[in-house]
Coordinates of C-alpha atoms in Angstrom, one line a residue:
Chain A
X9 CA -22.9 -14.3 -22.2
X10 CA -19.8 -12.0 -23.0
X11 CA -16.4 -12.9 -22.6
X12 CA -13.9 -10.0 -21.3
X13 CA -10.4 -10.1 -21.7
X14 CA -8.4 -8.2 -18.4
X15 CA -5.0 -7.2 -18.3
X16 CA -4.0 -6.9 -14.3
X17 CA -1.4 -5.3 -12.1
X18 CA -0.4 -6.9 -9.0
X19 CA 2.3 -6.9 -6.1
X20 CA 2.8 -10.2 -5.5
X21 CA 4.2 -9.7 -2.0
X22 CA 0.5 -9.7 -1.0
X23 CA -0.8 -13.0 -2.4
X24 CA -0.5 -16.8 -2.0
X25 CA 0.4 -16.5 -6.0
X26 CA -2.2 -16.3 -8.8
X27 CA -4.2 -19.5 -7.9
X28 CA -6.7 -20.1 -5.3
X29 CA -5.4 -22.1 -2.4
X30 CA -6.3 -23.1 1.3
X31 CA -3.0 -21.5 2.6
X32 CA -4.0 -17.6 2.0
X33 CA -5.2 -15.1 -0.5
X34 CA -4.7 -15.4 -3.9
X35 CA -5.0 -12.9 -7.0
X36 CA -7.6 -15.3 -8.6
X37 CA -10.1 -15.0 -5.1
X38 CA -9.6 -11.4 -5.1
X39 CA -10.4 -10.9 -8.8
X40 CA -13.2 -13.4 -8.5
X41 CA -14.7 -11.8 -5.6
X42 CA -14.4 -8.3 -6.7
X43 CA -16.5 -9.7 -9.8
X44 CA -19.3 -11.4 -7.9
X45 CA -19.8 -8.4 -5.8
X46 CA -20.6 -5.9 -8.6
X47 CA -22.3 -8.1 -11.3
X48 CA -24.2 -10.6 -8.7
X49 CA -23.3 -14.1 -9.8
X50 CA -20.1 -16.0 -9.4
X51 CA -17.4 -15.9 -11.6
X52 CA -14.8 -17.9 -12.6
X53 CA -11.6 -15.8 -14.0
X54 CA -8.6 -17.6 -16.2
X55 CA -5.4 -16.5 -16.2
X56 CA -2.5 -16.5 -19.0
X57 CA 0.0 -18.4 -16.5
X58 CA -0.4 -19.3 -12.6
X59 CA 2.3 -16.7 -11.2
X60 CA 4.1 -18.1 -7.9
X61 CA 3.4 -16.6 -4.2
X62 CA 5.3 -13.4 -4.3
X63 CA 5.4 -13.3 -8.3
X64 CA 5.1 -9.7 -9.3
X65 CA 2.5 -8.8 -12.3
X66 CA 2.7 -5.7 -14.7
X67 CA 0.6 -6.9 -17.3
X68 CA -1.0 -10.8 -16.4
X69 CA -3.7 -11.3 -18.6
X70 CA -7.2 -13.0 -17.7
X71 CA -10.7 -13.9 -19.0
X72 CA -13.8 -14.1 -17.6
X73 CA -17.4 -14.4 -18.8
X74 CA -20.2 -12.5 -17.7
X75 CA -24.0 -12.9 -18.2
X76 CA -24.7 -9.6 -19.6
X77 CA -23.4 -7.0 -22.0
X78 CA -21.4 -4.6 -19.4
X79 CA -19.9 -1.4 -20.7
X80 CA -16.0 -2.4 -20.4
X81 CA -15.0 1.1 -18.8
X82 CA -18.0 0.1 -15.7
X83 CA -16.1 -3.3 -15.7
X84 CA -12.7 -1.8 -14.9
X85 CA -13.9 1.0 -12.4
X86 CA -15.9 -1.7 -10.3
X87 CA -13.4 -4.0 -10.5
X88 CA -10.4 -1.5 -9.2
X89 CA -12.9 -0.4 -7.0
X90 CA -12.9 -3.6 -5.1
X91 CA -9.4 -4.5 -5.5
X92 CA -7.9 -1.5 -4.3
X93 CA -7.5 -2.7 -0.5
X94 CA -5.4 -5.9 -2.1
X95 CA -2.8 -4.3 -3.9
X96 CA -4.1 -5.4 -7.7
X97 CA -5.7 -3.1 -10.6
X98 CA -7.3 -4.1 -13.8
X99 CA -5.2 -1.9 -16.6
X100 CA -7.7 -2.7 -19.1
X101 CA -10.8 -4.2 -19.9
X102 CA -11.8 -5.6 -23.2
X103 CA -14.4 -7.6 -24.9
X104 CA -13.3 -10.6 -26.9
X105 CA -14.3 -13.3 -28.7
X106 CA -16.1 -16.3 -26.9
X107 CA -12.9 -18.7 -28.4
X108 CA -10.3 -16.1 -26.6
X109 CA -8.8 -18.2 -23.9
X110 CA -5.8 -16.3 -21.9
X111 CA -3.9 -19.3 -21.2
X112 CA -4.2 -21.2 -24.2
X113 CA -4.7 -18.6 -26.8
X114 CA -1.4 -16.9 -25.6
X115 CA 1.3 -17.0 -28.2
X116 CA 4.3 -15.0 -26.5
X117 CA 5.2 -14.4 -22.6
X118 CA 7.3 -11.9 -21.6
X119 CA 9.0 -11.4 -17.8
X120 CA 11.7 -9.3 -16.5
X121 CA 13.7 -10.1 -13.2
X122 CA 15.4 -7.6 -11.5
X123 CA 18.6 -7.5 -9.4
X124 CA 19.9 -5.1 -6.9
X125 CA 23.8 -6.1 -6.6
X126 CA 25.1 -3.6 -3.6
X127 CA 25.7 -4.0 0.1
X128 CA 23.2 -1.7 1.2
X129 CA 19.8 -3.1 1.2
X130 CA 17.0 -1.8 -1.2
X131 CA 15.1 0.8 0.6
X132 CA 12.8 2.3 -2.5
X133 CA 12.5 -0.9 -4.4
X134 CA 12.0 -3.1 -1.1
X135 CA 10.1 -6.1 -2.2
X136 CA 10.7 -5.3 -5.7
X137 CA 14.1 -7.1 -6.7
X138 CA 16.4 -10.0 -5.4
X139 CA 18.9 -7.9 -3.3
X140 CA 22.7 -10.0 -3.6
X141 CA 24.9 -8.3 -1.2
X142 CA 27.9 -8.2 -3.6
X143 CA 28.9 -7.0 -7.3
X144 CA 27.9 -9.3 -9.9
X145 CA 30.1 -9.6 -13.2
X146 CA 27.2 -8.8 -15.6
X147 CA 29.4 -9.8 -19.0
X148 CA 30.2 -13.3 -17.7
X149 CA 26.3 -13.5 -17.0
X150 CA 25.3 -12.7 -20.3
X151 CA 27.7 -15.2 -21.8
X152 CA 26.2 -17.7 -19.8
X153 CA 22.9 -16.6 -20.9
X154 CA 24.1 -16.9 -24.3
X155 CA 23.8 -21.1 -23.2
X156 CA 20.4 -21.1 -22.6
X157 CA 18.7 -19.1 -25.9
X158 CA 17.3 -21.4 -28.4
X159 CA 15.5 -24.9 -28.4
X160 CA 16.5 -26.6 -26.0
X161 CA 15.5 -29.4 -23.4
X162 CA 15.2 -27.4 -19.7
X163 CA 14.9 -30.3 -17.7
X164 CA 17.6 -28.8 -15.5
X165 CA 15.7 -25.7 -14.7
X166 CA 12.2 -27.1 -14.0
X167 CA 10.5 -27.2 -10.8
X168 CA 10.1 -31.2 -9.6
X169 CA 6.1 -30.7 -9.7
X170 CA 6.1 -29.3 -13.2
X171 CA 2.6 -30.1 -15.2
X172 CA 4.3 -29.3 -19.0
X173 CA 3.7 -32.1 -21.0
X174 CA 7.2 -31.7 -22.5
X175 CA 10.3 -30.1 -21.1
X176 CA 11.5 -28.8 -24.5
X177 CA 10.6 -25.0 -24.7
X178 CA 12.1 -22.3 -27.2
X179 CA 13.9 -19.4 -25.2
X180 CA 13.6 -16.2 -27.9
X181 CA 15.4 -13.8 -25.4
X182 CA 17.8 -13.5 -22.0
X183 CA 19.0 -10.0 -22.4
X184 CA 21.0 -9.2 -19.0
X185 CA 22.0 -5.4 -18.6
X186 CA 23.3 -3.3 -15.9
X187 CA 22.2 0.1 -14.5
X188 CA 23.9 1.4 -12.0
X189 CA 23.4 -0.8 -8.8
X190 CA 20.3 -3.2 -10.7
X191 CA 21.0 -5.8 -13.2
X192 CA 17.7 -6.3 -15.1
X193 CA 17.1 -9.7 -16.9
X194 CA 14.3 -9.5 -19.8
X195 CA 12.9 -13.3 -20.9
X196 CA 10.9 -14.0 -23.6
X197 CA 8.9 -17.2 -24.7
X198 CA 6.0 -18.8 -26.0
X199 CA 5.4 -20.7 -22.9
X200 CA 7.9 -21.6 -19.9
X201 CA 8.3 -24.3 -17.6
X202 CA 7.3 -24.1 -13.7
X203 CA 10.2 -21.8 -12.2
X204 CA 12.1 -21.9 -15.3
X205 CA 13.0 -18.4 -15.2
X206 CA 14.0 -18.3 -11.4
X207 CA 16.1 -21.5 -12.1
X208 CA 17.8 -20.1 -15.0
X209 CA 18.5 -16.7 -12.6
X210 CA 19.7 -18.5 -9.6
X211 CA 22.3 -20.7 -11.9
X212 CA 23.1 -17.2 -13.7
X213 CA 23.7 -15.3 -10.1
X214 CA 26.4 -18.2 -9.6
X215 CA 27.9 -17.1 -12.8
X216 CA 27.5 -13.6 -11.5
X217 CA 29.6 -14.0 -8.3
X218 CA 32.3 -16.4 -10.0
X219 CA 31.2 -19.6 -8.4
X220 CA 30.3 -21.0 -12.0
X221 CA 31.8 -20.2 -15.2
X222 CA 29.2 -19.0 -18.2
X223 CA 30.2 -22.6 -19.9
X224 CA 28.9 -23.9 -16.9
X225 CA 25.3 -22.7 -17.5
X226 CA 25.7 -25.2 -20.8
X227 CA 27.1 -28.2 -18.8
X228 CA 24.1 -28.0 -16.4
X229 CA 21.5 -27.5 -19.4
X230 CA 23.0 -30.5 -20.9
X231 CA 22.7 -32.9 -18.2
X232 CA 19.1 -32.1 -17.8
X233 CA 18.9 -33.0 -14.3
X234 CA 17.5 -30.0 -11.9
X235 CA 19.9 -31.7 -9.3
X236 CA 23.1 -30.3 -10.7
X237 CA 21.5 -26.4 -11.9
X238 CA 21.6 -23.4 -9.4
X239 CA 18.9 -22.5 -6.4
X240 CA 16.2 -20.7 -7.2
X241 CA 16.3 -17.6 -7.2
X242 CA 13.1 -15.4 -5.4
X243 CA 10.0 -14.7 -6.0
X244 CA 10.5 -11.0 -5.2
X245 CA 12.4 -10.3 -8.4
X246 CA 10.3 -12.0 -11.2
X247 CA 7.4 -9.7 -13.1
X248 CA 5.0 -11.1 -15.7
X249 CA 5.4 -8.2 -18.1
X250 CA 3.2 -9.0 -20.9
X251 CA 1.5 -11.8 -22.4
X252 CA 0.8 -11.6 -26.3
X253 CA -2.2 -13.3 -28.5
X254 CA -2.7 -13.4 -32.2
X255 CA -3.8 -10.1 -33.5
Chain B
X14 CA 38.1 14.4 14.6
X15 CA 37.5 13.2 11.4
X16 CA 34.9 14.2 8.7
X17 CA 32.9 11.4 6.5
X18 CA 30.4 12.5 3.9
X19 CA 27.1 9.9 3.8
X20 CA 25.5 9.1 0.6
X21 CA 21.5 8.0 1.9
X22 CA 19.0 6.3 0.3
X23 CA 15.5 6.5 1.8
X24 CA 11.7 6.3 1.4
X25 CA 10.2 9.6 2.4
X26 CA 6.8 8.3 3.2
X27 CA 8.2 7.0 6.6
X28 CA 9.4 10.0 7.5
X29 CA 8.8 14.3 8.3
X30 CA 11.0 14.9 6.2
X31 CA 14.8 15.2 6.9
X32 CA 15.2 17.6 9.3
X33 CA 14.1 16.9 13.3
X34 CA 10.4 18.3 14.0
X35 CA 8.2 17.6 17.0
X36 CA 5.7 16.3 14.6
X37 CA 7.3 13.1 14.2
X38 CA 10.2 10.7 13.6
X39 CA 12.7 12.5 10.9
X40 CA 15.6 11.4 8.6
X41 CA 18.2 13.2 10.5
X42 CA 16.9 11.8 14.0
X43 CA 17.1 8.5 12.6
X44 CA 20.5 8.7 11.2
X45 CA 21.7 10.7 14.6
X46 CA 19.8 8.2 17.0
X47 CA 21.9 5.1 14.5
X48 CA 25.3 7.1 15.2
X49 CA 24.9 7.6 18.6
X50 CA 24.2 4.0 19.2
X51 CA 27.3 2.7 17.5
X52 CA 30.1 5.4 18.1
X53 CA 29.3 6.2 21.8
X54 CA 28.1 9.7 21.6
X55 CA 25.9 12.1 20.1
X56 CA 26.7 13.6 16.9
X57 CA 24.9 16.4 14.3
X58 CA 24.7 15.1 10.8
X59 CA 24.4 18.0 8.2
X60 CA 22.3 17.4 4.7
X61 CA 22.9 18.7 1.3
X62 CA 19.2 19.3 1.3
X63 CA 16.3 19.4 3.7
X64 CA 13.7 17.6 1.4
X65 CA 10.1 17.8 2.9
X66 CA 8.1 15.4 4.4
X67 CA 7.1 12.2 1.6
X68 CA 10.3 13.1 -0.3
X69 CA 12.0 10.5 -1.2
X70 CA 16.2 10.1 -1.7
X71 CA 18.0 8.3 -3.7
X72 CA 21.2 10.2 -3.1
X73 CA 21.0 12.7 -0.3
X74 CA 24.4 13.6 0.8
X75 CA 25.1 14.5 4.3
X76 CA 28.4 15.0 6.7
X77 CA 29.0 14.2 10.1
X78 CA 32.2 14.4 12.4
X79 CA 33.3 11.5 14.8
X80 CA 35.8 11.4 17.3
X81 CA 38.0 9.0 16.3
X82 CA 39.3 7.3 13.2
X83 CA 36.7 4.3 12.0
X84 CA 36.9 2.1 9.1
X85 CA 34.4 3.6 6.7
X86 CA 32.8 0.3 5.7
X87 CA 32.5 -0.5 9.3
X88 CA 30.3 3.1 9.7
X89 CA 28.2 1.8 6.8
X90 CA 27.5 -1.4 8.1
X91 CA 26.7 0.0 11.1
X92 CA 24.6 3.1 10.4
X93 CA 22.6 0.4 7.8
X94 CA 22.1 -2.1 10.5
X95 CA 20.4 0.6 12.8
X96 CA 18.8 2.2 10.1
X97 CA 17.6 -1.1 8.9
X98 CA 14.2 -1.1 10.6
X99 CA 13.3 3.0 9.2
X100 CA 13.4 2.6 5.8
X101 CA 16.9 4.4 5.0
X102 CA 20.5 3.2 4.2
X103 CA 23.9 4.7 3.6
X104 CA 24.9 3.9 0.3
X105 CA 28.6 4.9 0.7
X106 CA 30.8 6.5 3.4
X107 CA 33.7 8.1 2.9
X108 CA 36.2 10.3 4.3
X109 CA 36.5 13.7 3.5
X110 CA 38.6 17.3 4.0
X111 CA 37.2 18.9 7.3
X112 CA 36.3 21.6 5.1
X113 CA 33.9 19.8 3.7
X114 CA 30.3 20.9 4.1
X115 CA 27.2 18.7 3.0
X116 CA 25.3 21.6 2.1
X117 CA 27.5 24.5 1.5
X118 CA 29.8 23.1 -0.7
X119 CA 27.2 21.2 -3.3
X120 CA 27.6 22.9 -6.7
X121 CA 24.9 20.9 -8.6
X122 CA 21.6 18.8 -7.6
X123 CA 19.8 16.8 -9.6
X124 CA 15.9 15.7 -8.9
X125 CA 13.4 13.4 -10.6
X126 CA 9.8 13.6 -10.4
X127 CA 7.6 10.9 -11.7
X128 CA 3.8 11.0 -12.6
X129 CA 2.0 8.2 -13.1
X130 CA -1.0 9.2 -15.5
X131 CA -3.3 6.1 -16.3
X132 CA -6.8 5.6 -14.9
X133 CA -6.0 2.6 -12.7
X134 CA -4.2 3.3 -9.3
X135 CA -0.6 2.6 -9.3
X136 CA 0.0 -1.2 -7.4
X137 CA 3.5 -1.4 -8.0
X138 CA 4.5 2.0 -7.9
X139 CA 1.8 2.9 -4.9
X140 CA 3.9 5.5 -3.0
X141 CA 6.6 6.5 -5.6
X142 CA 4.6 8.4 -7.9
X143 CA 2.1 11.3 -8.2
X144 CA -1.0 9.6 -9.8
X145 CA -3.4 11.6 -11.9
X146 CA -6.1 9.8 -13.5
X147 CA -6.1 11.1 -16.7
X148 CA -3.7 11.1 -19.8
X149 CA -1.4 14.2 -20.2
X150 CA 0.1 15.4 -23.2
X151 CA 3.7 15.3 -22.5
X152 CA 4.7 17.6 -25.6
X153 CA 3.0 20.1 -24.3
X154 CA 4.4 19.7 -20.8
X155 CA 8.0 19.8 -22.4
X156 CA 7.1 23.0 -24.3
X157 CA 5.6 24.3 -20.9
X158 CA 9.0 23.6 -19.2
X159 CA 11.3 25.4 -21.8
X160 CA 10.0 28.7 -20.7
X161 CA 11.7 27.8 -17.2
X162 CA 15.1 26.6 -18.1
X163 CA 17.8 29.2 -17.9
X164 CA 18.3 32.2 -15.6
X165 CA 15.0 33.2 -14.1
X166 CA 13.3 35.3 -10.8
X167 CA 11.1 32.0 -9.6
X168 CA 9.0 33.9 -7.1
X169 CA 6.2 32.3 -8.7
X170 CA 7.1 28.9 -7.7
X171 CA 8.4 29.9 -4.3
X172 CA 7.1 28.4 -1.1
X173 CA 5.9 31.4 0.9
X174 CA 8.2 30.3 3.6
X175 CA 11.3 29.8 1.5
X176 CA 14.6 30.9 3.2
X177 CA 16.7 31.5 0.4
X178 CA 18.1 35.1 -0.4
X179 CA 17.2 35.5 -3.7
X180 CA 14.5 34.1 -5.7
X181 CA 16.6 34.6 -8.8
X182 CA 17.9 30.7 -10.0
X183 CA 19.4 29.6 -12.9
X184 CA 17.5 26.0 -14.1
X185 CA 19.8 23.9 -15.8
X186 CA 17.2 21.4 -17.2
X187 CA 14.3 20.3 -16.8
X188 CA 13.8 17.2 -19.5
X189 CA 10.4 15.4 -19.5
X190 CA 9.6 11.9 -21.2
X191 CA 6.9 9.5 -21.3
X192 CA 7.4 5.8 -20.8
X193 CA 4.7 3.8 -21.2
X194 CA 2.0 5.3 -18.4
X195 CA 4.5 7.2 -16.6
X196 CA 5.9 10.8 -17.0
X197 CA 9.4 11.5 -15.4
X198 CA 10.9 15.1 -15.4
X199 CA 14.6 15.5 -14.7
X200 CA 15.3 18.4 -13.3
X201 CA 18.8 20.0 -12.5
X202 CA 20.2 23.1 -11.0
X203 CA 23.2 24.6 -8.5
X204 CA 20.4 25.1 -6.1
X205 CA 16.8 25.3 -5.8
X206 CA 14.1 27.6 -3.9
X207 CA 12.3 25.7 -1.5
X208 CA 9.2 23.6 -3.3
X209 CA 10.2 25.0 -6.4
X210 CA 10.1 21.3 -8.4
X211 CA 6.9 20.3 -6.9
X212 CA 5.8 24.0 -7.7
X213 CA 6.7 24.1 -11.3
X214 CA 5.9 20.2 -11.9
X215 CA 2.0 21.7 -10.5
X216 CA 2.0 23.9 -12.9
X217 CA 3.1 22.0 -16.0
X218 CA 0.6 19.2 -14.9
X219 CA -2.1 22.0 -15.6
X220 CA -0.1 22.2 -18.9
X221 CA -0.5 18.3 -19.6
X222 CA -4.4 18.4 -18.8
X223 CA -5.0 21.2 -21.5
X224 CA -6.3 23.7 -18.2
X225 CA -3.1 25.8 -19.3
X226 CA -1.0 26.5 -22.7
X227 CA 2.6 26.0 -22.6
X228 CA 3.1 29.8 -23.0
X229 CA 1.0 30.2 -19.8
X230 CA 3.8 29.1 -17.9
X231 CA 6.1 31.8 -19.0
X232 CA 3.3 34.3 -18.3
X233 CA 3.1 32.5 -14.5
X234 CA 7.1 32.8 -14.5
X235 CA 7.3 36.7 -15.5
X236 CA 4.6 37.6 -12.9
X237 CA 6.8 37.1 -10.2
X238 CA 3.5 36.3 -8.1
X239 CA 3.3 32.4 -6.3
X240 CA -0.4 33.0 -6.4
X241 CA -1.0 32.9 -10.4
X242 CA 0.9 29.5 -10.7
X243 CA -0.5 26.5 -10.3
X244 CA -0.9 24.0 -7.1
X245 CA 2.1 22.4 -5.5
X246 CA 2.5 18.8 -6.7
X247 CA 2.4 16.2 -3.9
X248 CA 5.8 14.8 -2.3
X249 CA 5.2 11.3 -3.2
X250 CA 6.3 11.9 -6.8
X251 CA 9.8 13.6 -6.0
X252 CA 13.5 11.8 -5.4
X253 CA 16.6 13.6 -4.2
X254 CA 18.9 11.4 -7.0
X255 CA 22.2 13.0 -6.8
X256 CA 24.4 16.4 -5.2
X257 CA 27.5 17.0 -7.2
X258 CA 30.9 18.7 -5.2
X259 CA 34.1 20.1 -6.8
X260 CA 36.5 17.2 -7.3

């Protein structure tokens, strides 16, 4: 038995999310079925994070155990051939130590959130950004984001069904920048609560459009109450960019 | 009669190109039909450049004459409403001097060409890049590109059906850079020959994969013969980014 680490890119728009669901086709199902087709036995694939329906990945990490020693380039080719119709691809496949676990070994996660804040609908980036029809104030959003960086109780930005043992997390980075009609937010932490990035972005958008002041973010955080924070930003703007492990 | 300047974004994948064709639906037809629907009379729309089938635009410029004085924001809203199903949108609409001509007044054009040079197929950038399955040498491509910048006879990189009066053009910029698995080429000139950017990129790809030396680009240019240069790069990686006019 050998363990392999996969780095996956996928278009969240074509899936009900990472995890198998009765409601539709998941990335996990696509990847597990692709493996079954070429290695001849059913497999379980474990991911670093269960991305929600519509959330994209540039670098989701997963691991799988196969019953014989495969050439990693052949695994990638076979996997990508079967994944081709579904908007997912394996970027790399590497053999790893049997103690490696995509989720529990991860020490750092990087997300990107993209907002298009112009009147015209996105065309080339359709399905790849959150479209906000009015111009947002990036400086105000940045001032609001400063309240969130650090070690905090993020209850106000946590989904009601979040299974994390504690609402306390350390947000290492929340950098907001504009390029033309696009606002990008780079968000990094060891781990996140369920919906944490989308809930933070939903509140920061209220700061950007002037309905909230930057300090309202700090007050929402301090309240430790999901009801006082803003709405959840759409999945379509969110990307799991990278997951890091100890070297 | 008032003249209006439009800046348009479109996904080239959904059109047979800018110009009306019997073979399919063009951007020109989409825009002219959108105008006819809300202003009540047929219009002719003139573009800065006739992008080929599959070529994208982030900032194509066009002009149109309307028989009455419209509010420019209303034009944009009405146009975008009708263009919504077709993968095209007007980013801005402005009233201009009757002497303005989208094509003949243009003094500067900027194109972007995107290559994805990794083994796995592009997923999030599907239809937005030229996928090349092997790693290209960007430094060699940059050295090759240096031969093309400046005032030259570009016959070797000109489509056989090009209607330009002269094959002599001044290439102001051809900057090649890598970011991860993507190579971008920013290309600027007052004007271009038909297929010039795609033909230059097709030859530079041969330098990138080692089949040509950088100096082979200079020799191909000097030959003034289309048959000695490389193939035409696919339309899917090309974007008309911007067209400039005298202020």
